XYZ file of C-alpha atoms in Angstrom:
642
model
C 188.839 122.515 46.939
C 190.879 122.263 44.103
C 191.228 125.758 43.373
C 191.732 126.895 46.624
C 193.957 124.127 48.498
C 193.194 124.221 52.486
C 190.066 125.808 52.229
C 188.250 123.714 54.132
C 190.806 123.808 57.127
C 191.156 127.986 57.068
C 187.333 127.994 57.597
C 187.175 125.609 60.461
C 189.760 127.064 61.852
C 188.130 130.613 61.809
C 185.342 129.015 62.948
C 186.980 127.870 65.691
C 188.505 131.140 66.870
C 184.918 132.929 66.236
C 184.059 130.132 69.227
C 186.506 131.879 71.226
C 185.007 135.661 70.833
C 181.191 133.886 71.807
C 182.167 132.357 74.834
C 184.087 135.309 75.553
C 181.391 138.004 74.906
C 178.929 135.007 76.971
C 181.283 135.700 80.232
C 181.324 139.265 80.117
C 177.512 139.436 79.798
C 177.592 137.039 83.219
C 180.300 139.142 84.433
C 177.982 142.214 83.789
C 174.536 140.683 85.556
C 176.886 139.890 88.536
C 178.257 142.950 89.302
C 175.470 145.382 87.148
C 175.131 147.539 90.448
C 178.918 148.497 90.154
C 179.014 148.813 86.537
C 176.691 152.021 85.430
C 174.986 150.895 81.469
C 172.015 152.807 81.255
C 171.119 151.571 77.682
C 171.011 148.805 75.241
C 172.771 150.608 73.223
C 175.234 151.597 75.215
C 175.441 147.595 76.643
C 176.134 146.821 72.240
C 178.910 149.883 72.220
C 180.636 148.712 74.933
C 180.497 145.354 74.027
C 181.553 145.840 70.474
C 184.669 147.925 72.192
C 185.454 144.878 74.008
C 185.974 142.408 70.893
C 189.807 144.184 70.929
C 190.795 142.719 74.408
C 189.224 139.732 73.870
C 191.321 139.578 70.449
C 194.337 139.948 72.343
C 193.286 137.494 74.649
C 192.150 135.107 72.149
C 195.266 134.854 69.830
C 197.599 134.531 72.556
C 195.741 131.731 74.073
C 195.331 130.104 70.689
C 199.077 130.920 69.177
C 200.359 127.945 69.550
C 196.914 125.927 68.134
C 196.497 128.257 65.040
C 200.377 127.510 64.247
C 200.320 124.026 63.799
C 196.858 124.386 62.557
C 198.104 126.197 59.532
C 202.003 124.473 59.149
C 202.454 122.732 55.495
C 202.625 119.549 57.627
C 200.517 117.132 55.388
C 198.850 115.247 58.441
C 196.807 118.627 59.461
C 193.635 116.547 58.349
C 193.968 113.407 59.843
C 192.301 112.037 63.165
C 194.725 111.772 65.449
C 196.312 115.717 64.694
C 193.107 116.983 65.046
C 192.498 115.298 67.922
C 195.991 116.422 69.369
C 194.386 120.437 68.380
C 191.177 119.280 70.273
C 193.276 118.513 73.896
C 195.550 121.779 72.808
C 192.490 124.004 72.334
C 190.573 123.326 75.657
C 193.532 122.813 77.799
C 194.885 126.285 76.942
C 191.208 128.185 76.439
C 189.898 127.097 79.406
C 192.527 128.422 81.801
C 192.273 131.943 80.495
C 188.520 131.284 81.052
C 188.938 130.466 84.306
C 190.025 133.782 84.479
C 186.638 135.853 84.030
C 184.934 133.512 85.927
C 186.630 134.160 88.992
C 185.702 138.140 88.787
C 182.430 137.769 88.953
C 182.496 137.665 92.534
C 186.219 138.969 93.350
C 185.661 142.273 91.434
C 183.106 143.518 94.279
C 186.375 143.473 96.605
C 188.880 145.380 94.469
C 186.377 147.285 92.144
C 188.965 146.017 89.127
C 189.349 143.290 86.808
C 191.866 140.835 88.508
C 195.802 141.203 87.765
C 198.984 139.552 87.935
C 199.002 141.555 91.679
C 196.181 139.252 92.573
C 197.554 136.055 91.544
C 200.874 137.100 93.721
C 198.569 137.895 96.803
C 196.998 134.388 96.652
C 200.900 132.939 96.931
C 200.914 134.100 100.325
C 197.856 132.315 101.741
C 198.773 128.557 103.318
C 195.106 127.205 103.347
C 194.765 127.813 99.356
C 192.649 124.409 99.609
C 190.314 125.629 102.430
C 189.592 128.697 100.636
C 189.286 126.706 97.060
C 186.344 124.555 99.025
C 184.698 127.632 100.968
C 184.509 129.308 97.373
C 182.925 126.208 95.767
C 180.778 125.903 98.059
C 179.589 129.469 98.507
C 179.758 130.299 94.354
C 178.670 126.888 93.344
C 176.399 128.461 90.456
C 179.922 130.239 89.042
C 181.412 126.636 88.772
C 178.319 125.417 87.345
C 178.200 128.055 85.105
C 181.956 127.365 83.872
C 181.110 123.972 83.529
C 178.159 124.693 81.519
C 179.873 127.375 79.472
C 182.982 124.719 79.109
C 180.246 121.840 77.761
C 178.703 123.898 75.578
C 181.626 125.478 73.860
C 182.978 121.838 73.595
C 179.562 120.698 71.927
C 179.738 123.416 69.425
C 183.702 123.136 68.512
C 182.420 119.111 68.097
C 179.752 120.045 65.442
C 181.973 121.241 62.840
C 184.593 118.173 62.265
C 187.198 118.728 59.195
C 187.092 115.681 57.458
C 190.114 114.083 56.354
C 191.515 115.050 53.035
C 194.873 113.343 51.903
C 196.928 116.077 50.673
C 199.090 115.871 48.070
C 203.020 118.232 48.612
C 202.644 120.123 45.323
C 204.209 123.063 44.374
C 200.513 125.142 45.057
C 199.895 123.454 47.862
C 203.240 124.651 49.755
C 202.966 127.928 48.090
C 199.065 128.847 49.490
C 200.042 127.480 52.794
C 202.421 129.728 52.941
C 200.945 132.761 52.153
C 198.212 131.972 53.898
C 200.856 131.153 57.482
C 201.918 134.431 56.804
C 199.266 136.568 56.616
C 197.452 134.563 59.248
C 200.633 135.410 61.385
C 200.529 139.115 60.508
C 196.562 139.405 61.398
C 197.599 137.669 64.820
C 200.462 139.912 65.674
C 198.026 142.935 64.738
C 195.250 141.434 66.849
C 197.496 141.340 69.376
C 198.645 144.729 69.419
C 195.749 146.048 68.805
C 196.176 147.320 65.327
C 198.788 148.023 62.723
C 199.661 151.278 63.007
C 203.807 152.012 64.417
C 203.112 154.860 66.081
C 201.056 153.305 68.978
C 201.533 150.896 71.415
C 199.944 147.961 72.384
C 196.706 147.790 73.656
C 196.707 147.886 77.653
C 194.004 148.622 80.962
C 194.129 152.254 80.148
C 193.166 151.671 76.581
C 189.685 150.641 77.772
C 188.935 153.628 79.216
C 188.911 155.542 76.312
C 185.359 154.289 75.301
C 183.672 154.813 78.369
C 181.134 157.688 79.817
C 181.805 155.984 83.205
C 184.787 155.195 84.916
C 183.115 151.688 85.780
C 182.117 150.747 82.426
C 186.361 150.338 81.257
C 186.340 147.043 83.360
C 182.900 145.447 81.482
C 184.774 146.612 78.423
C 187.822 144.321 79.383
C 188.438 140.650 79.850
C 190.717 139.468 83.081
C 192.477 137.118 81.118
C 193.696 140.571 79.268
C 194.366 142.203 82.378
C 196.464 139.324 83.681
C 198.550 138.937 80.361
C 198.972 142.592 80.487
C 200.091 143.073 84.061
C 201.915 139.577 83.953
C 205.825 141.137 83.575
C 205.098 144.781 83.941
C 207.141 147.008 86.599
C 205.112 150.609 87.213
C 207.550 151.727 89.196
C 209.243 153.681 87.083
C 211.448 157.098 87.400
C 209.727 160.374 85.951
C 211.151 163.730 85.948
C 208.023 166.194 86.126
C 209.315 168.718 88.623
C 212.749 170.164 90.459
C 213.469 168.618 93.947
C 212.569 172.518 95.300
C 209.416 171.673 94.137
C 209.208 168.330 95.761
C 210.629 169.555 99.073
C 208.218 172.899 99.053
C 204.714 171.077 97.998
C 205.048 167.802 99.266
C 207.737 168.320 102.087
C 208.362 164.045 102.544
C 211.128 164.810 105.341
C 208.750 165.991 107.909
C 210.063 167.258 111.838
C 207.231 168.305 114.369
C 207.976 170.231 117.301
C 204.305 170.715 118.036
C 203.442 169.023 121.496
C 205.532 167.898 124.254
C 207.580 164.414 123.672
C 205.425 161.749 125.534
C 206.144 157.968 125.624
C 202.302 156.755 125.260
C 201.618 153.011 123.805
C 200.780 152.633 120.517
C 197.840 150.196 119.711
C 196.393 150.378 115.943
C 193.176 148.060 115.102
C 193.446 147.524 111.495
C 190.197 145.927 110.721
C 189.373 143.668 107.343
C 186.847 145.148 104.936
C 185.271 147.654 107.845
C 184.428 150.190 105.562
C 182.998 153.583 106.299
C 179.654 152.941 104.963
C 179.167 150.486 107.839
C 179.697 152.670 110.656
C 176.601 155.559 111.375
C 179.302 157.491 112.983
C 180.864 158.461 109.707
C 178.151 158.762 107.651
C 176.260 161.814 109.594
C 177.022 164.238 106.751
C 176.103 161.853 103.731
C 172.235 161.891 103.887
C 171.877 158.594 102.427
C 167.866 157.809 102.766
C 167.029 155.099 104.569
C 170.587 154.824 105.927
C 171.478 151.803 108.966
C 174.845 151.113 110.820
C 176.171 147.838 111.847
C 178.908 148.550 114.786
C 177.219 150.420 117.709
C 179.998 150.360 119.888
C 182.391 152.034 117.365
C 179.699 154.408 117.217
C 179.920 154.971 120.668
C 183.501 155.311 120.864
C 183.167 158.010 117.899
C 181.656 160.025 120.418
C 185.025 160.143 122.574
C 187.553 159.910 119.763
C 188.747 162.350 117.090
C 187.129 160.553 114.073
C 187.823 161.777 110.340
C 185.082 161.376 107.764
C 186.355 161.751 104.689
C 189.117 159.023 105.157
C 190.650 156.763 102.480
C 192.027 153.856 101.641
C 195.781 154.119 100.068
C 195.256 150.818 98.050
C 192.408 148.186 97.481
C 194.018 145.146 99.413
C 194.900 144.076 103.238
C 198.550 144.329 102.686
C 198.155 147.537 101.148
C 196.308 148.817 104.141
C 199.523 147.632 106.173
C 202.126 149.406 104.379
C 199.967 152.097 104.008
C 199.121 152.751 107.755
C 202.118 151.081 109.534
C 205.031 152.632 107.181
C 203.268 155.459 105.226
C 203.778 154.025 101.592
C 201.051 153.187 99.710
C 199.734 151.058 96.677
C 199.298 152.497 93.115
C 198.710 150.161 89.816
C 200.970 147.784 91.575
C 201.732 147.484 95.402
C 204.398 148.311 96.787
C 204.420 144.732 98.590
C 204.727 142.961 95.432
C 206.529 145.065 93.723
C 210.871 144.086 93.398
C 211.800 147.118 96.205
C 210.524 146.389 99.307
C 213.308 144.607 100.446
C 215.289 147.050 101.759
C 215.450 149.835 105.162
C 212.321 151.503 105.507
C 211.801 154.205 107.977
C 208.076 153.770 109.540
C 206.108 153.763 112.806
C 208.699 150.416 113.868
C 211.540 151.817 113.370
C 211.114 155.283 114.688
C 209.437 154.047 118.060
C 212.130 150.705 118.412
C 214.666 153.412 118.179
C 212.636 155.013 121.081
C 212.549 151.902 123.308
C 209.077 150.211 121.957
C 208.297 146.931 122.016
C 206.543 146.245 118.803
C 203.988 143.531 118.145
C 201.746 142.456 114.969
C 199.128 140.081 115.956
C 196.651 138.746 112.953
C 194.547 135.493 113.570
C 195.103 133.604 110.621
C 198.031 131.062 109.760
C 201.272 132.824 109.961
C 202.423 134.194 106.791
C 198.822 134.798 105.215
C 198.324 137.965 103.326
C 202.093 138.490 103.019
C 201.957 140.434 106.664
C 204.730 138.051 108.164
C 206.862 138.794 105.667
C 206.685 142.313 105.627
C 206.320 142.695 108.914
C 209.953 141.089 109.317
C 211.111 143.748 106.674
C 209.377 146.382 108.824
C 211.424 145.133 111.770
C 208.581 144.349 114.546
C 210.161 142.560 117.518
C 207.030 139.879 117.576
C 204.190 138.466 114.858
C 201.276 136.367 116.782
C 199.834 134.780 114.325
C 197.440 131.205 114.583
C 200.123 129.353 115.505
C 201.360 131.183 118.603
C 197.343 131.232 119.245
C 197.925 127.329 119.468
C 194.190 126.398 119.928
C 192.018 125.420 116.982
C 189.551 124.982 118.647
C 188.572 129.109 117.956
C 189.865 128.610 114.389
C 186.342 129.505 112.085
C 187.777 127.215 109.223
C 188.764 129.000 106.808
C 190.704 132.325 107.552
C 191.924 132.429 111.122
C 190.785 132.550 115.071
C 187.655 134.735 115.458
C 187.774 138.303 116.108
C 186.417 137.971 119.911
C 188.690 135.353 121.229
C 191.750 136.416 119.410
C 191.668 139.902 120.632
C 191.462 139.025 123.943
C 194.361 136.891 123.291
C 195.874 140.115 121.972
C 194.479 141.711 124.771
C 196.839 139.359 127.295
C 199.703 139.679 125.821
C 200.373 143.197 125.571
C 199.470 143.476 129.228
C 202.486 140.924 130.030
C 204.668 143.524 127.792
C 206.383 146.286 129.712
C 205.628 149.669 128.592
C 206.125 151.363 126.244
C 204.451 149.185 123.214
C 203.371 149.651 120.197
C 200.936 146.532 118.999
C 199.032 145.706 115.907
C 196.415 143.977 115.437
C 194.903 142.895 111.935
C 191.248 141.305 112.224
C 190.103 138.215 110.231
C 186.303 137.656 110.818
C 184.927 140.606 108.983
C 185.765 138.259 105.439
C 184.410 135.819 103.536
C 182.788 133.612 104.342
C 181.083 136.246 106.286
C 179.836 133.705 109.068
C 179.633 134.353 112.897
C 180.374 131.901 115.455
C 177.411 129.204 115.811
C 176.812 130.610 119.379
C 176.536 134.349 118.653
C 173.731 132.574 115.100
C 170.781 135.536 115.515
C 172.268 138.006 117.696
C 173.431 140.582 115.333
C 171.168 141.930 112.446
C 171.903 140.292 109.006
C 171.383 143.571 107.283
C 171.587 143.823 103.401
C 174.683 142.155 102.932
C 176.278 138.968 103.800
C 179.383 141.221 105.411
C 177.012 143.078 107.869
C 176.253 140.799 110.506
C 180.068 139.996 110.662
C 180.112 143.738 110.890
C 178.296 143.540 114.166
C 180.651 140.636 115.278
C 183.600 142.158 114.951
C 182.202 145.291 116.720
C 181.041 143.152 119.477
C 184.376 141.873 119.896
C 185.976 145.148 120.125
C 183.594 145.757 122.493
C 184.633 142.559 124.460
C 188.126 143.835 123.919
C 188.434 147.652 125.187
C 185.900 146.131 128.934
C 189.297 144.071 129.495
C 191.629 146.564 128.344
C 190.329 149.468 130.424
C 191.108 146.883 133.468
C 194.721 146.986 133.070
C 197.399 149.279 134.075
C 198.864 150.543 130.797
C 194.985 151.436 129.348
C 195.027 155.132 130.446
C 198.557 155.746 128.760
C 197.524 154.715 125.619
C 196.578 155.673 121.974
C 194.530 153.375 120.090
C 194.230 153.665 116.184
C 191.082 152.520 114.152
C 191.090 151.526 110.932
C 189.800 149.790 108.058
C 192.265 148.128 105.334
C 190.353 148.801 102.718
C 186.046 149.215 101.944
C 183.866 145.924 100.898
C 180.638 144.531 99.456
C 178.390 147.882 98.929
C 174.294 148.299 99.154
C 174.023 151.968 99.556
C 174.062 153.565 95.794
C 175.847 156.614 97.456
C 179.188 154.194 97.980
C 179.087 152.684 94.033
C 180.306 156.000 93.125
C 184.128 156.404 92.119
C 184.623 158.867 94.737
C 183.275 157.044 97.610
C 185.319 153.524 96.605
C 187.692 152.698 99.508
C 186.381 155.368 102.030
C 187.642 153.756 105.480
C 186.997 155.107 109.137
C 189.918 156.677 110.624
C 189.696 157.325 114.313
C 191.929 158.097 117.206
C 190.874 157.120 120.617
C 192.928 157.815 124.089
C 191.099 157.563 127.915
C 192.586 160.933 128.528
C 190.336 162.625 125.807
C 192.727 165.070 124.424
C 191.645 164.978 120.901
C 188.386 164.457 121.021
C 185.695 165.584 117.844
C 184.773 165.720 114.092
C 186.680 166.358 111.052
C 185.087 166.766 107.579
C 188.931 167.607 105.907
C 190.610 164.791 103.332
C 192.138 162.360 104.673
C 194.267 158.794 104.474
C 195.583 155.882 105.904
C 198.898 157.205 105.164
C 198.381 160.281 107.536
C 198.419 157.688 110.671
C 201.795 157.182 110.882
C 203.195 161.462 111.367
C 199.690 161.588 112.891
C 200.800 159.379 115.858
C 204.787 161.068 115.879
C 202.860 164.120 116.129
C 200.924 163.312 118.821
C 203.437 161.932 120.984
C 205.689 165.072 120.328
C 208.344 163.125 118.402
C 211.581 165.566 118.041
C 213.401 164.022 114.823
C 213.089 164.075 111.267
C 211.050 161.302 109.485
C 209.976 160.455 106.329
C 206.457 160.766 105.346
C 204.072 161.218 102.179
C 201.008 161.510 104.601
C 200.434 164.506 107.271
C 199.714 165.409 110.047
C 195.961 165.266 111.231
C 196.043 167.445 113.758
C 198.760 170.463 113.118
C 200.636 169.987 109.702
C 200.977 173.436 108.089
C 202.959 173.531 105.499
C 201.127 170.639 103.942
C 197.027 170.429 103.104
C 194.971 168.516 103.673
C 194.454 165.693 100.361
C 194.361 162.245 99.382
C 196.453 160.589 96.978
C 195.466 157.156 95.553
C 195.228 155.318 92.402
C 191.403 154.318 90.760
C 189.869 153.646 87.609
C 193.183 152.910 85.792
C 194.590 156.742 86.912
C 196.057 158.727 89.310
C 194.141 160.868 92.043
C 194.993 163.526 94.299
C 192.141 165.030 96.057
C 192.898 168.365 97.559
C 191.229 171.741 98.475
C 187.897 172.072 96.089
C 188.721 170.186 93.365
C 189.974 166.278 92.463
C 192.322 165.856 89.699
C 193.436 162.588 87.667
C 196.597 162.089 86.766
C 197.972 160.111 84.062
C 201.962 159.833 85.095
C 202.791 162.507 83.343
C 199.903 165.092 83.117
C 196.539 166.105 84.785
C 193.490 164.407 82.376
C 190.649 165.936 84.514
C 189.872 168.445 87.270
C 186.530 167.560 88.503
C 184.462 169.286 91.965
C 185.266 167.255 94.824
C 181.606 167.099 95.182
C 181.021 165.406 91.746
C 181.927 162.227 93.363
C 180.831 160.301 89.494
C 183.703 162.536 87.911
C 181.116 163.034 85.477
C 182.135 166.963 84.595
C 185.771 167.376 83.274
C 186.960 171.000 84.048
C 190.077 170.550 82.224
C 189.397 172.983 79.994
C 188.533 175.892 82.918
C 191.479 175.255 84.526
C 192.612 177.612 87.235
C 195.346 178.194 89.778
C 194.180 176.091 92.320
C 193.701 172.978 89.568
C 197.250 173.849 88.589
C 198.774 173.932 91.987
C 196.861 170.508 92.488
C 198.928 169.117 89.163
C 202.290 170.152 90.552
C 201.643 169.148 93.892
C 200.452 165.685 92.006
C 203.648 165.415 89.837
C 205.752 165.971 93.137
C 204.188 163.195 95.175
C 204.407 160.920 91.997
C 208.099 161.482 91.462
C 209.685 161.445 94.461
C 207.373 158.506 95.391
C 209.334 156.479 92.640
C 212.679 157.796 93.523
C 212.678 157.291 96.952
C 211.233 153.821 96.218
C 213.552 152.995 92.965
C 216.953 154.486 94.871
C 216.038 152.860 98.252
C 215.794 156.142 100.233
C 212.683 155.462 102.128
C 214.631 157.081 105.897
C 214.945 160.012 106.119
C 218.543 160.632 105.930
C 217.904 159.777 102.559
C 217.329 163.339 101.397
């Protein structure tokens, strides 16, 4: 002690930062036998690799929750020993630690949604729900055991901090004294800013998502390797939309072609009615899963099944994003969601050319109904940015006696609510409808308890709700006078909770049904091609013989030439376009793998066989990327904007 003044406090401070890294390996264990279908391990030694990979997030994660306690823990201060201080470090540990714990806790049921450790783009989605409290008490109710675990994990790691007390030494201010704590401040400081980086060296950067990728053999396994505390901190002031310069505008205008004019069909003036439906993924609907011969395989929506049969349905459909405001801008305006969403990001506050505009400026009315209180999921908001003449939301509804208690009005009695007002509109219209029951808590109205099957998931019997209320909804419609001149629009937002092993794959995350229904059956059949929620929108123009110029990232389904067919999304902390025979993943600035559009794992990287086609499918990539940002950045999202 005398040798070596502080000794005693250095150790119990490292001791009490080692805490830290066990509670924080303890939660991503949990997080792991949560969500071990999603996440492929196929060893214990792989399980150790990964987890040893995953002591440099939680580092990160660690020392900037703890900054503040390891600085006055170490400050030449004199009183560092005595009772009340450490008592003061005590209340400073916890208060900070378990926040950020909070954090890890909470993905062990949300990452089954998104498929990624939680960001700051989650935390700004939640801002836009009204009934925060509601949904706080459905989720304690439903996850109980992850609050009890918390709880337990919280008790425990207090116990243990508790067992190892620094007794109280009076400290004398001598020249050795000042001098070791001071040496040992700084070097403690400099092995806290390199923790936080994530080394020492100049040359790289610090530590981020895409770091934890680099240790993986499956795309899945980067998220067990993180921590969402990291993820938050490391997404909490970042802006991804940023300007790059990979090609000439020749380029842009040649391979992607975003100002797109159709003079394929005759102009028509048909109503416009798009179902955007919450979580009704692909892998529910028997429909669209013909062609995957998954063993064993059951449906959940008959009646979309039956109105497959009478639609022009596409198979290999996508999701633009992994949230239900992505799946707005994505199918109403054509702009989808990367890292970040374009929703949350600082630009979407400004004149967007999209399926409004263009079909106000052709004498729609325009509607967006959704069922839950107005303003949840940002839709209200965007929807006035979007410029629709109407949003029926619960409140317009006015009857709570429908409302299911947590989300909104159920599916059957809201659309027929949606139902009644379009048919008091005067034609044409263009109407949207978002659905709500399809969601947590995945509950069906106590009359309708037993009538559909409860399946393998919780989701699936509100699967066959839903489906029963679009049922309900298209017996009324065809009743009414403006049914035959219509097109209706099916879609899901985005994919949910998974059983079949087929759909856990990387390539099959956020496959949605995309279907176009009218009663005069002019497109009517099957397509196999790629395909994505931002092809709706020219879909639709295209359809109804629209004469201008619009802009558009998507295509469209049914006679674009000049333009593929692809995909182009964001996934496992990378860019994807998905085009022709091959998929290829994009880092901002280059192509990091060409795989087989059949190797749905993205287990084979053909990099290194590269061809024309895989080279086309880079350009065409670094087109759709750049002029995605500029148009974005610049605020040219019309298409005068050129």
């Amino acid at each position: 002690m005398n040798k070596f003044p502080r000794f005693n406090e250095y150790k119990v401070l490292f001791y009490r930062i080692g805490l830290a890294y066990l509670f924080y390996m303890m939660a991503r264990i949990l997080f792991y036998f949560y969500n071990q279908n999603l996440i492929k391990i196929d060893s214990l030694g792989s399980f150790v690799k990964l987890s040893y990979h995953g002591l440099a997030f939680d580092t990160t994660t660690i020392l900037y929750a703890n900054s503040l306690f390891i600085i006055l823990s170490v400050l030449p201060i004199l009183i560092n020993t005595k009772k009340g201080f450490q008592k003061f470090l005590f209340y400073l540990y916890f208060a900070v630690n378990l926040v950020f714990y909070t954090a890890n806790f909470i993905d062990f049921i949300y990452y089954k949604y998104t498929f990624n450790r939680s960001t700051r783009a989650s935390l700004d989605t939640l801002q836009n729900e009204s009934n925060k409290g509601s949904l706080f008490l459905n989720f304690l109710v439903n996850y109980w055991h992850v609050f009890f675990l918390f709880f337990l994990m919280a008790f425990l790691w207090m116990y243990c901090y508790k067992k190892v007390k620094l007794k109280h030494h009076e400290s004398k201010p001598t020249f050795k004294y000042f001098l070791v704590s001071i040496f040992s401040f700084l070097l403690i400081t400099a092995l806290c800013i390199g923790g936080i980086r994530g080394d020492f060296r100049k040359s790289t950067r610090p530590i981020n998502l895409l770091d934890a990728s680099r240790f993986v053999t499956d795309a899945s396994q980067a998220d067990f390797v993180l921590n969402t505390p990291f993820a938050i901190i490391r997404t909490w002031n970042t802006n991804t939309f940023k300007k790059v310069n990979l090609v000439d505008k020749t380029t842009i205008n040649s391979l992607l072609v975003p100002i797109k004019h159709y003079k394929n069909n005759p102009k028509t003036k048909p109503n416009v009615v798009i179902l955007i439906l919450e979580s009704y993924a692909k892998e529910y609907i028997s429909a669209f899963n013909k062609e995957m011969n998954i063993p064993n395989y059951r449906g959940y929506s008959p009646f979309v099944d039956s109105l497959a049969q009478h639609s022009m349905i596409y198979t290999n459909g996508y999701a633009n994003g992994y949230k239900s405001i992505h799946g707005m801008s994505s199918v109403i305006a054509g702009i989808p969601s990367f890292k970040d969403a374009f929703t949350s990001s600082p630009y979407p506050k400004q004149k967007i050319e999209s399926l409004v505009s263009v079909l106000k400026s052709e004498g729609y009315d325009t509607s967006f109904f959704h069922g839950a209180p107005n303003g949840s999921m940002g839709f209200l908001g965007f929807g006035n940015i979007l410029g629709y003449n109407h949003y029926y939301g619960k409140n317009e509804y006015n009857n709570d006696a429908d409302f299911d208690g947590v989300w909104g009005i159920w599916d059957e009695p809201f659309m027929q609510y949606f139902n009644q007002t379009i048919s008091k509109k005067q034609q044409p219209f263009m109407a949207t409808l978002f659905s709500v029951s399809s969601h947590e808590p995945y509950i069906v109205p106590d009359k309708y308890q037993g009538k559909f099957p409860k399946g393998d998931n919780p989701i699936h019997q509100c699967i066959g709700y839903t489906d029963y209320a679009l049922k309900q909804f298209f017996n009324a419609a065809k009743k009414e006078k403006w049914y035959q001149n219509t097109i209706f629009v099916l879609v899901a937002d985005h994919d949910n909770l998974i059983y079949y092993e087929e759909y856990s794959k990387d390539q099959n995350f956020h496959t949605v049904p995309i279907l176009f229904f009218s009663p005069n059956k002019k497109y009517v059949g099957v397509n196999n091609d790629w395909a994505q929620q931002i092809d709706i929108y020219p879909t639709l123009l295209d359809m109804m013989g629209y004469e201008k110029p619009f802009r558009s990232w998507g295509r469209s389904l049914i006679s674009e030439k000049k333009v593929p067919p692809f995909v182009m999304r964001y996934s496992s902390d990378h860019y994807q376009m998905m085009s022709g025979n091959y998929i290829c993943t994009f880092d901002g600035e280059k192509a990091v793998g060409f795989y087989k559009k059949e190797d749905k794992d993205l287990k084979k990287n053909l990099i290194a066989q590269r061809n024309a086609e895989m080279n086309l499918l880079e350009q065409r990539c670094k087109a759709f990327l750049q002029d995605y940002m500029e148009r974005i950045i610049d605020k040219k999202l019309t298409s005068k904007d050129k």
